[in-house]
Tab-separated table of C-alpha atoms in Angstrom:
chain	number	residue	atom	x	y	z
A	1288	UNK	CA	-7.689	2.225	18.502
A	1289	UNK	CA	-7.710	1.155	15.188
A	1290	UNK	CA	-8.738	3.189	12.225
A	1291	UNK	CA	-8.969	-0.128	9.681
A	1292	UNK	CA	-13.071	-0.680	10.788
A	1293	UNK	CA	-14.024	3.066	8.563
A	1294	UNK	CA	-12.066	1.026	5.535
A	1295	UNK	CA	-15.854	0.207	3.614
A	1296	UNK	CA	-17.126	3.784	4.555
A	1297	UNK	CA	-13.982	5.838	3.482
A	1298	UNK	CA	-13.662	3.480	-0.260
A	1299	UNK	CA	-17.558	3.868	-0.591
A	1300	UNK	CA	-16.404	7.933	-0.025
A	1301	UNK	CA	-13.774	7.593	-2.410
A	1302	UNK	CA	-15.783	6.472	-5.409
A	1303	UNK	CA	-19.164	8.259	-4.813
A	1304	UNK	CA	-16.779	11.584	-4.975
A	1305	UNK	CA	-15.199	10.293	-8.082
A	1306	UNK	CA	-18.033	9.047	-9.882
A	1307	UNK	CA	-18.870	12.665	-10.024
A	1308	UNK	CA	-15.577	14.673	-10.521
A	1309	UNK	CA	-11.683	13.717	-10.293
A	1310	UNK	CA	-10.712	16.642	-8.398
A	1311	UNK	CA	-13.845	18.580	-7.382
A	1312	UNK	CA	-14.542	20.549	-4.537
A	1313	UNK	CA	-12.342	22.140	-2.123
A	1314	UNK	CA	-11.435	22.193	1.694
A	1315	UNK	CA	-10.901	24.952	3.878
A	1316	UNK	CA	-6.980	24.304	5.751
A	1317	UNK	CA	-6.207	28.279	6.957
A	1318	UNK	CA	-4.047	30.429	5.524
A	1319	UNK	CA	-1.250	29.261	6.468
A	1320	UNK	CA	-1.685	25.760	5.472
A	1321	UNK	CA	-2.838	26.925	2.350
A	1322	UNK	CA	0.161	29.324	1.281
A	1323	UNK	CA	2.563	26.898	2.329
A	1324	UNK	CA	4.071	24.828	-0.858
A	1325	UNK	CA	5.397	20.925	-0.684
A	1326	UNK	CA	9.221	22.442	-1.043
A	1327	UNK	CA	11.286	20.972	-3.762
A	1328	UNK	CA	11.072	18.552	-5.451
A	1329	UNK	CA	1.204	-19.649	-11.270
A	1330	UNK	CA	0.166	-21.122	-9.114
A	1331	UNK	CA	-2.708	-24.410	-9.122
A	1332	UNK	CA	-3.425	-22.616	-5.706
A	1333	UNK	CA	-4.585	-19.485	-7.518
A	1334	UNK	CA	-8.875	-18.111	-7.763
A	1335	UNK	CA	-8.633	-15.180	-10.113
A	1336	UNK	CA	-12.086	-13.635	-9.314
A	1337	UNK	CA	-13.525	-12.166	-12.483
A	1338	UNK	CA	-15.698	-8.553	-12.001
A	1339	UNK	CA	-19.102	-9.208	-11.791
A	1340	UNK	CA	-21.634	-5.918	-12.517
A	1341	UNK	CA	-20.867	-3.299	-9.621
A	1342	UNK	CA	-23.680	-0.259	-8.684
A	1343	UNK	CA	-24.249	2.644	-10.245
A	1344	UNK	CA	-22.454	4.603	-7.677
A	1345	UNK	CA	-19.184	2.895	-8.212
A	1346	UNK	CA	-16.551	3.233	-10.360
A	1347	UNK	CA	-17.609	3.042	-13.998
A	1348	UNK	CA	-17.377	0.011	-16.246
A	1349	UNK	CA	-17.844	-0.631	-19.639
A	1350	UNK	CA	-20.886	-0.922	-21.484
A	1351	UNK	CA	-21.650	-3.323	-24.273
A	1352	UNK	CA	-18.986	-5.383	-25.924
A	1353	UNK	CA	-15.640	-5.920	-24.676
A	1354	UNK	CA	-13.281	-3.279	-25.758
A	1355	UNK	CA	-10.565	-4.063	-27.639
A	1356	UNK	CA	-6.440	-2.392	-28.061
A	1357	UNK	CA	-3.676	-3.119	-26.300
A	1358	UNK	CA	-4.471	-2.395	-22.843
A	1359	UNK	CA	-6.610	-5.107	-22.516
A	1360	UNK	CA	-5.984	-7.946	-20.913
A	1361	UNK	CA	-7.987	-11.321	-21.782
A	1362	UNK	CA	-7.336	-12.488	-17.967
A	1363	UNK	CA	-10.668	-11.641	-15.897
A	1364	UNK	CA	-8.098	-11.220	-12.752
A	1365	UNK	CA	-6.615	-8.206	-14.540
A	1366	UNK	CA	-8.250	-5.257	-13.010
A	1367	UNK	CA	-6.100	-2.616	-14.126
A	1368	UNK	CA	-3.630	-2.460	-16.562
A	1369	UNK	CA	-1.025	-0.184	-18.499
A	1370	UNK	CA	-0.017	1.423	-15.719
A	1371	UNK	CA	3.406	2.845	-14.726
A	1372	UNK	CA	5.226	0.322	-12.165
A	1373	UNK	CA	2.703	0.490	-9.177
A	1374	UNK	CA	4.181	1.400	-5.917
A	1375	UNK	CA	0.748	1.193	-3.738
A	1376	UNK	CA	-2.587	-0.932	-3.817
A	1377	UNK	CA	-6.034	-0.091	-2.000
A	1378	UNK	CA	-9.102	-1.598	-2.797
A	1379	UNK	CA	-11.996	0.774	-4.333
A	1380	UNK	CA	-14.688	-1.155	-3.294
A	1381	UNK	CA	-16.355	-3.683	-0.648
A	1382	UNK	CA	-16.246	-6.508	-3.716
A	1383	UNK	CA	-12.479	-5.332	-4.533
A	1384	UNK	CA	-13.619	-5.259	-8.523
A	1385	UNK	CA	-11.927	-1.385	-8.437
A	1386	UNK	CA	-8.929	-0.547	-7.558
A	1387	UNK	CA	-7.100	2.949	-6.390
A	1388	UNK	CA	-3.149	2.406	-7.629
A	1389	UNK	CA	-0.015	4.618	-6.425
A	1390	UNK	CA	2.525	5.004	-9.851
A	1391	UNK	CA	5.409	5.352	-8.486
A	1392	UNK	CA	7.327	7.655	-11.294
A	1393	UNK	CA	4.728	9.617	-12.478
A	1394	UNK	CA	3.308	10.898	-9.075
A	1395	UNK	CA	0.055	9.735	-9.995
A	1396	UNK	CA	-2.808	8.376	-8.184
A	1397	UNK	CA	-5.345	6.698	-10.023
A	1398	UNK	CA	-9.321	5.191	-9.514
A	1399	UNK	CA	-9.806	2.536	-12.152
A	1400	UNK	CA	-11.660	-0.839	-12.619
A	1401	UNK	CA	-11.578	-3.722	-15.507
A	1402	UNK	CA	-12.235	-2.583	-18.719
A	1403	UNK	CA	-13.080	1.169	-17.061
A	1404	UNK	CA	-11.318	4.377	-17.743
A	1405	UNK	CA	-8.665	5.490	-15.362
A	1406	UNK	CA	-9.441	9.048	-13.153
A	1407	UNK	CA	-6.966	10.408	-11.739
A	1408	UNK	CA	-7.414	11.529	-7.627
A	1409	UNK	CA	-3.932	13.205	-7.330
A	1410	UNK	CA	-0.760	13.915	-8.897
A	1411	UNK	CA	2.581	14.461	-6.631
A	1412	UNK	CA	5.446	16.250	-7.879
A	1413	UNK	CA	8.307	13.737	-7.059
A	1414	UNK	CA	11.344	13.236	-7.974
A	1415	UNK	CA	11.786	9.419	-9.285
A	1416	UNK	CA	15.461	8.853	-9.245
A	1417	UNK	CA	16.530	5.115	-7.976
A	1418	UNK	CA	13.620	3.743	-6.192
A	1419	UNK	CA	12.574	6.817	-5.184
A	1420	UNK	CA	9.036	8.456	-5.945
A	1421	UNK	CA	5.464	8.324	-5.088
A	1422	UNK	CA	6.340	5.839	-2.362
A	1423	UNK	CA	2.808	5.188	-1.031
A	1424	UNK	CA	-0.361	6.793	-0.095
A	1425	UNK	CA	-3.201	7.043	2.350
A	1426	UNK	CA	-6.917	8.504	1.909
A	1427	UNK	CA	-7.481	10.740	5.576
A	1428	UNK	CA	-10.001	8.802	7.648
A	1429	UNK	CA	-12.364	11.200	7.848
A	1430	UNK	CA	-12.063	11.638	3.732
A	1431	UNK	CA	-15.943	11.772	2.836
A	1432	UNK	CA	-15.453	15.311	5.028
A	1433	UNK	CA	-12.169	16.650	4.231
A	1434	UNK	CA	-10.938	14.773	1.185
A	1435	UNK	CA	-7.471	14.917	2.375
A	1436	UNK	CA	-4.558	12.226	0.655
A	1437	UNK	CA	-1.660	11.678	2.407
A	1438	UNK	CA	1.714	10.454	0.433
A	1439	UNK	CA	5.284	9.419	1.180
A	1440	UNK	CA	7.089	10.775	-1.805
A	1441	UNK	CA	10.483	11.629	-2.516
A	1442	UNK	CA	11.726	14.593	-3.811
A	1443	UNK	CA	15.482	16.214	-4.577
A	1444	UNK	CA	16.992	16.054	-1.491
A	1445	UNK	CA	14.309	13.777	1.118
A	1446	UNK	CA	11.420	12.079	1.544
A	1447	UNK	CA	8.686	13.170	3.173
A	1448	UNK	CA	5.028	12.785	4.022
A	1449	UNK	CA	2.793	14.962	2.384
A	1450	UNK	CA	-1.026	15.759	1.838
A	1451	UNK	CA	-2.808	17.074	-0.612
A	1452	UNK	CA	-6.576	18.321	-1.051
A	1453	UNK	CA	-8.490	18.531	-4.150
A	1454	UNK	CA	-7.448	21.524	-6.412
A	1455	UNK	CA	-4.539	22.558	-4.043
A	1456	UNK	CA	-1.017	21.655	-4.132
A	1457	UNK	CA	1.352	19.143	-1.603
A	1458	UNK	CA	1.953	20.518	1.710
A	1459	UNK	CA	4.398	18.884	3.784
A	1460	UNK	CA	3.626	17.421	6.756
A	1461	UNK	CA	6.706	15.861	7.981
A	1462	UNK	CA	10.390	16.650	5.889
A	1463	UNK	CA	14.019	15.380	6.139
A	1464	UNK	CA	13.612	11.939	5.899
A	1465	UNK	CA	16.670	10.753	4.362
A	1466	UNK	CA	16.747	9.871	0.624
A	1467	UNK	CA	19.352	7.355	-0.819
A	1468	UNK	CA	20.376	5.981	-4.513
A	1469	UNK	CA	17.641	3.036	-3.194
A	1470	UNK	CA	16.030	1.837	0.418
A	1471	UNK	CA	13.823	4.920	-0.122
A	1472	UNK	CA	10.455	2.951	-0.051
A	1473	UNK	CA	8.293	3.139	2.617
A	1474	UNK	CA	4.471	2.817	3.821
A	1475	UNK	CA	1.728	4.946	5.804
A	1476	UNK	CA	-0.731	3.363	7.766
A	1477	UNK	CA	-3.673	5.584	9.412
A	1478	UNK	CA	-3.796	3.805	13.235
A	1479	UNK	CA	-6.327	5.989	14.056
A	1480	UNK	CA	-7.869	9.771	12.861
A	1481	UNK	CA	-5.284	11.196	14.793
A	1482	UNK	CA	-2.106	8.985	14.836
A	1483	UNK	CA	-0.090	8.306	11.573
A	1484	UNK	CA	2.679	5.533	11.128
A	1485	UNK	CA	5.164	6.279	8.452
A	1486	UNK	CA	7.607	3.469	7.957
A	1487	UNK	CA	10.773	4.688	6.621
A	1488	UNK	CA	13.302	2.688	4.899
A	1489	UNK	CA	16.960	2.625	5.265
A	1490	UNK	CA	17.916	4.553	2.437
A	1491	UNK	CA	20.844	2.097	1.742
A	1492	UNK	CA	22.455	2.965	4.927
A	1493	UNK	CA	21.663	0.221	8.102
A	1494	UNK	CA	23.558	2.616	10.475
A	1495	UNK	CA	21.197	5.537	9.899
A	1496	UNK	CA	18.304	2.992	11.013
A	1497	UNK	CA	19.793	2.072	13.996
A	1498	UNK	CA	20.785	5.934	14.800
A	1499	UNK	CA	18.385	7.485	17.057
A	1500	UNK	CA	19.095	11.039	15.760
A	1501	UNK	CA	18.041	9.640	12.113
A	1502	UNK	CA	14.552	9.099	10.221
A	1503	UNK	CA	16.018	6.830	7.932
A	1504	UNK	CA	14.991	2.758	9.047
A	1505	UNK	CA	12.664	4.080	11.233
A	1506	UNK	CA	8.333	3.383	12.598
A	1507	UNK	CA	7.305	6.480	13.227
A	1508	UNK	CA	4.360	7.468	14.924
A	1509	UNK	CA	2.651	11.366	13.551
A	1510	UNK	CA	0.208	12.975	15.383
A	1511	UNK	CA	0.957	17.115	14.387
A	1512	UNK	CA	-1.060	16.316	10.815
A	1513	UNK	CA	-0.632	20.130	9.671
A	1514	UNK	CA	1.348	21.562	7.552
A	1515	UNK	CA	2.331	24.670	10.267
A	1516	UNK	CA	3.509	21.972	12.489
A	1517	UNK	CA	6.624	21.404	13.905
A	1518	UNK	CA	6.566	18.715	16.108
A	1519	UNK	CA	9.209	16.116	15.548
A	1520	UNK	CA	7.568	12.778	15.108
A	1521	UNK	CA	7.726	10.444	17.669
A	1522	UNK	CA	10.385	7.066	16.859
A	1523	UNK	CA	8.474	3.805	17.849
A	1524	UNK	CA	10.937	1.177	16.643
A	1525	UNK	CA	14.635	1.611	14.798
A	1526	UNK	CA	16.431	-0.635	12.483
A	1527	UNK	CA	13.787	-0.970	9.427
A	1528	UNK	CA	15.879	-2.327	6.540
A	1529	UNK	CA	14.691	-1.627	2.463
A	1530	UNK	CA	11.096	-1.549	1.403
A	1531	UNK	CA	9.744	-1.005	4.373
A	1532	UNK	CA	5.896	-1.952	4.331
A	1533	UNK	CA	2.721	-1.641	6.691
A	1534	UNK	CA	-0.346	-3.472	6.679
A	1535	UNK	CA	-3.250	-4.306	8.675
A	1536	UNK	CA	-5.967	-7.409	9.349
A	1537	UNK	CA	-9.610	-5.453	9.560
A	1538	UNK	CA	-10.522	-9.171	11.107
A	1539	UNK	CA	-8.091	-9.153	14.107
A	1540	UNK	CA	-6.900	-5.847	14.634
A	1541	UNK	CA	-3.291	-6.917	14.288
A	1542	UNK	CA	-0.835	-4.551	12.189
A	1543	UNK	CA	2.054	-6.215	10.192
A	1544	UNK	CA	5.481	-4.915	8.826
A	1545	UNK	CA	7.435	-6.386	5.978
A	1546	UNK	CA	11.324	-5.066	4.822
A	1547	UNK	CA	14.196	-6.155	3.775
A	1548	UNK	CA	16.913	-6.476	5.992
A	1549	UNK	CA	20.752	-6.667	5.574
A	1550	UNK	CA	20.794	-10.343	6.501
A	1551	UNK	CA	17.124	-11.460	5.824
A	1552	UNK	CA	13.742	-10.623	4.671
A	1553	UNK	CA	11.449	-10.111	7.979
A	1554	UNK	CA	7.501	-10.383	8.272
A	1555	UNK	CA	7.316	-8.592	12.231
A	1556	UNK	CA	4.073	-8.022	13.908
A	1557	UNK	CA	3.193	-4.499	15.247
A	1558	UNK	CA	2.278	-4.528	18.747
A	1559	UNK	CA	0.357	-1.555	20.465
A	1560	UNK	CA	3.057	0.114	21.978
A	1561	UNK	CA	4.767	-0.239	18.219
A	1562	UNK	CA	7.117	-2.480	19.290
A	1563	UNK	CA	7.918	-5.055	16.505
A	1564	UNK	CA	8.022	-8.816	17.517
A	1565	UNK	CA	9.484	-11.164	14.357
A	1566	UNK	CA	6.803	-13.449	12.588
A	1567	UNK	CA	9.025	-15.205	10.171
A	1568	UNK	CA	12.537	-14.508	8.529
A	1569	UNK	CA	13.571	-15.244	4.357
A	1570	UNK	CA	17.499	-15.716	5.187
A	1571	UNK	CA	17.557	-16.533	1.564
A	1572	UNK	CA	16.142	-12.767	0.643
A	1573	UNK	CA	13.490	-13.376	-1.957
A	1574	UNK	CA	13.321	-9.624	-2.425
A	1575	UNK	CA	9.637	-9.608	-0.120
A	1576	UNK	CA	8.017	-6.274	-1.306
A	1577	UNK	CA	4.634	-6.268	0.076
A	1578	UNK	CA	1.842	-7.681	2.460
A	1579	UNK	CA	-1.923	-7.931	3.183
A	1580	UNK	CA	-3.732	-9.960	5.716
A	1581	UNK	CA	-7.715	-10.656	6.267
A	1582	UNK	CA	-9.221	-13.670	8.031
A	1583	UNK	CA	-6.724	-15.896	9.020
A	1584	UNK	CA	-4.248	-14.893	6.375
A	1585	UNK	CA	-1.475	-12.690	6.164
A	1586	UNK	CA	-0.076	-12.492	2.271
A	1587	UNK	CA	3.680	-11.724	1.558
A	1588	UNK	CA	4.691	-10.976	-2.083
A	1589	UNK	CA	8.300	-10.988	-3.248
A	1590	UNK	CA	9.393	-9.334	-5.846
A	1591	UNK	CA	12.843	-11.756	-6.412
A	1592	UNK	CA	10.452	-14.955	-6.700
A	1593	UNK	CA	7.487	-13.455	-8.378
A	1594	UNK	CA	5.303	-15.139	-6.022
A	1595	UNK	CA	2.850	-14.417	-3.270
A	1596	UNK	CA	3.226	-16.765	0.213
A	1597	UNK	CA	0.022	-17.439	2.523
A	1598	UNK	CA	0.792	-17.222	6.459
A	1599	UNK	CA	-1.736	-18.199	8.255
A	1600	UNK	CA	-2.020	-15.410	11.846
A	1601	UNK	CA	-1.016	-17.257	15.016
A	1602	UNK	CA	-3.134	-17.258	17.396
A	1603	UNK	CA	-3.430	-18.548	21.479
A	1604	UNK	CA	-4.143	-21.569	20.451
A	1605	UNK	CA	-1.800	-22.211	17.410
A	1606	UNK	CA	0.913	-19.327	18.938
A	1607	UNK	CA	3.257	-21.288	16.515
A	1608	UNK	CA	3.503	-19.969	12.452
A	1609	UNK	CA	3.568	-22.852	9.680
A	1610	UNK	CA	6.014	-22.454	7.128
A	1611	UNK	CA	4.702	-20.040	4.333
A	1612	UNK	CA	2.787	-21.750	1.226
A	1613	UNK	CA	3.024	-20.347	-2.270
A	1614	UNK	CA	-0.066	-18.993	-3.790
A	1615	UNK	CA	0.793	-17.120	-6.447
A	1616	UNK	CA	3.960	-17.987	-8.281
A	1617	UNK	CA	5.223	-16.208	-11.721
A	1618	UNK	CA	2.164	-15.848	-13.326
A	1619	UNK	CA	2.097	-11.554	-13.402
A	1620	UNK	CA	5.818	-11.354	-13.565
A	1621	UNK	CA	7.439	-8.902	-10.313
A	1622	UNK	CA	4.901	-8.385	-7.525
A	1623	UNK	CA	5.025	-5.021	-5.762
A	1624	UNK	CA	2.377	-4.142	-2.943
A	1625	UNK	CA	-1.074	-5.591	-2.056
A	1626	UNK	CA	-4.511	-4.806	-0.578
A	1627	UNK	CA	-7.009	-7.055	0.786
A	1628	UNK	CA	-10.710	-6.934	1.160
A	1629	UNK	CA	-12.244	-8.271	4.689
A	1630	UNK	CA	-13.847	-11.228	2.875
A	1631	UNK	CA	-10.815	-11.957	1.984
A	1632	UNK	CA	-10.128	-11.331	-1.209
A	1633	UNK	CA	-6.609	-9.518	-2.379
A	1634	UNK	CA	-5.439	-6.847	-5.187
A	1635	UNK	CA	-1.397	-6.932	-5.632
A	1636	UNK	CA	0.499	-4.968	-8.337
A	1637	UNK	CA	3.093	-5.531	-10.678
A	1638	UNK	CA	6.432	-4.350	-11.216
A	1639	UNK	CA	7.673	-5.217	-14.147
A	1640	UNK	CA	8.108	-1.396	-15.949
A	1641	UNK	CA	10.680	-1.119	-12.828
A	1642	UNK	CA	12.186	-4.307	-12.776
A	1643	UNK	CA	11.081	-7.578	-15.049
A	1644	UNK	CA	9.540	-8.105	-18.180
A	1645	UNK	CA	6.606	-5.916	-19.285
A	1646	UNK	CA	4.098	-7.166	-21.143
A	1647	UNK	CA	1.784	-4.687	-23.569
A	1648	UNK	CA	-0.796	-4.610	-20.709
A	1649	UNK	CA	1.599	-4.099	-17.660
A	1650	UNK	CA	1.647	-2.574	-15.300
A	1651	UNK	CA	-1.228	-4.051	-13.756
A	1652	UNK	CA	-3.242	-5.169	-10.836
A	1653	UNK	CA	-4.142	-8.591	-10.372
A	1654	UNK	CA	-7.588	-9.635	-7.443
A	1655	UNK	CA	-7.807	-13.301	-6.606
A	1656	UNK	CA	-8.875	-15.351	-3.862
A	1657	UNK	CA	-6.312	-17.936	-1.900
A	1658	UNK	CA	-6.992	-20.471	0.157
A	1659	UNK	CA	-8.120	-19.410	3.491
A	1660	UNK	CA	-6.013	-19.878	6.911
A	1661	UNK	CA	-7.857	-23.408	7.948
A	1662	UNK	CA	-7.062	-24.982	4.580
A	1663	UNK	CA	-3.099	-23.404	4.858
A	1664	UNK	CA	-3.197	-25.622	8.013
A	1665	UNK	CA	-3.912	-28.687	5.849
């Protein structure tokens, strides 16, 4: 079962409850959960979409004239900007004209639009050494009850997966993940209310990923959510390599996983028994840091080539995958990690603070449109 169809109810959750307070409210875990603590610590191929006027009910915008100052950008496919280097995308809205960004060093998760003032949902202590940090993030699907956030963040000695709910503090859900000097990031995924898939990257070490008794390179499946749990998560699939990265298509149901192995860059499709099948290999290693997919489309960004490539999903009829088309290419500087709407539009973020050239608007996050799968085909 796939948890991907509440996506338009849980963002519509996400900023109704912020249009009215950051971090209001609280939720009711049991003592337990609530005395325990988190532990230590371009391309001619491009559409930028520019924001049109968005509801009352969603994220604010600016009134009036166009501000002015350094953080903003003249591009109208800027949606966010001076940001620390991003390290997780999800769109805030149906139209994808807000955005909610993971920063990666500062812990901080953040609501904003174009032009509109940043609100903060959640700040993780982490520890931000290497690559390591606020690794990635996902709302609880039942948020508009609970207002739950789970994390992957790093701290002194691990990762682990965390949550957090409004005026409390990081409880730890699953710990001992190994941490390394890099091949720390990884990606949650809700497959359904009850099932969580953490994938785990290799912490610079390929023969923890392919060791059973390890965490480390690893597509885990987590169904013991509390914090007062200890229930060993279950392993689906070993051998994850660096930036290990999950996303889904709300059109076909299919889940995708991106990394970077020791002898190529992999794009792998998640089956239900979380087996992963290849899609396509980058023996040349472009650095591939991120994915989205809706419609026909799956979207690969690589951090090496500042550039996003178009995929179009294989299907019974076409089983066969067309070599990747560029659709993005250094424009934004380093890409990081995307989001897409199920119209088909796409949010990725830049990386630049971590690892290019910053500009006096970066970080940001950039929406635009591609080509669809049918004209990939062309």
């Amino acid at each position: 079962m796939s948890a991907r169809p509440r996506r338009l109810r849980l963002t519509a959750a996400v900023v109704g409850v912020v249009a009215v307070t950051a971090l209001g409210g609280c939720a009711d875990f049991g003592a337990q959960d609530r005395a325990r603590s988190a532990g230590p610590f371009s391309s001619e191929t491009l559409a930028p979409v520019a924001p049109s006027p968005t509801d009352p009910s969603q994220p604010p915008t600016s009134d009036g004239p166009p501000p002015s100052g350094p953080c903003v950008d003249p591009d109208p496919a800027v949606i966010a900007t001076c940001l620390d280097a991003t390290s997780a995308v999800m769109v805030g809205d149906a139209q994808g004209e807000s955005t909610i960004v993971a920063e990666r060093t500062t812990g901080r998760i953040v609501l904003t639009a174009r032009n509109a003032p940043k609100k903060v949902l959640a700040t993780f202590p982490v520890d931000a050494s290497g690559d390591g940090g606020l690794l990635d993030f996902a709302m609880s699907p039942t948020y508009d009850q609970d207002r739950l956030i789970y994390a992957l963040v790093s701290t002194a000695s691990d990762n682990r997966v965390v949550r957090i709910a409004p005026g409390d503090v990081p409880k730890p859900i699953v710990t001992g993940i190994p941490r390394g000097t890099t091949g720390n990031v990884g990606s949650l995924h809700f497959r359904s209310p009850s099932e969580l898939l953490v994938a785990t990257g290799d912490a610079g070490d390929p023969a923890a990923a392919a060791d059973p008794g390890s965490l480390a390179g690893k597509l885990l499946l987590v169904t013991a959510l509390r914090s007062d749990s200890t229930a060993r998560p279950r392993v689906l699939a070993s051998g994850l390599g660096a930036n290990a990265t999950i996303c889904d298509n709300a059109s076909s149901g299919r889940l995708y996983l991106t990394d970077r192995a020791p002898t190529a860059d992999r794009l792998q499709i998640i089956d239900t028994s979380g087996t992963l099948r290849p899609l396509w290999t980058w023996p040349d290693r472009p650095g591939v840091s991120g994915c989205a997919a809706a419609g026909e489309s799956v979207l690969v960004s690589e951090a090496g080539r500042q550039r996003v490539e178009l995929l179009v999903e294989p299907t019974r009829q076409n089983p066969t995958v067309s070599p990747p088309v560029t659709v993005l290419e250094r424009r934004y500087g380093v890409l990081g990690r995307m989001a897409a709407t199920p119209s088909g539009l796409f949010q990725v973020g830049t990386l630049n603070k971590q690892s290019g050239r910053p500009v006096a608007t970066d970080d940001r996050v950039v929406r635009f449109l591609p080509p669809n799968g049918s004209q990939s085909r062309v």
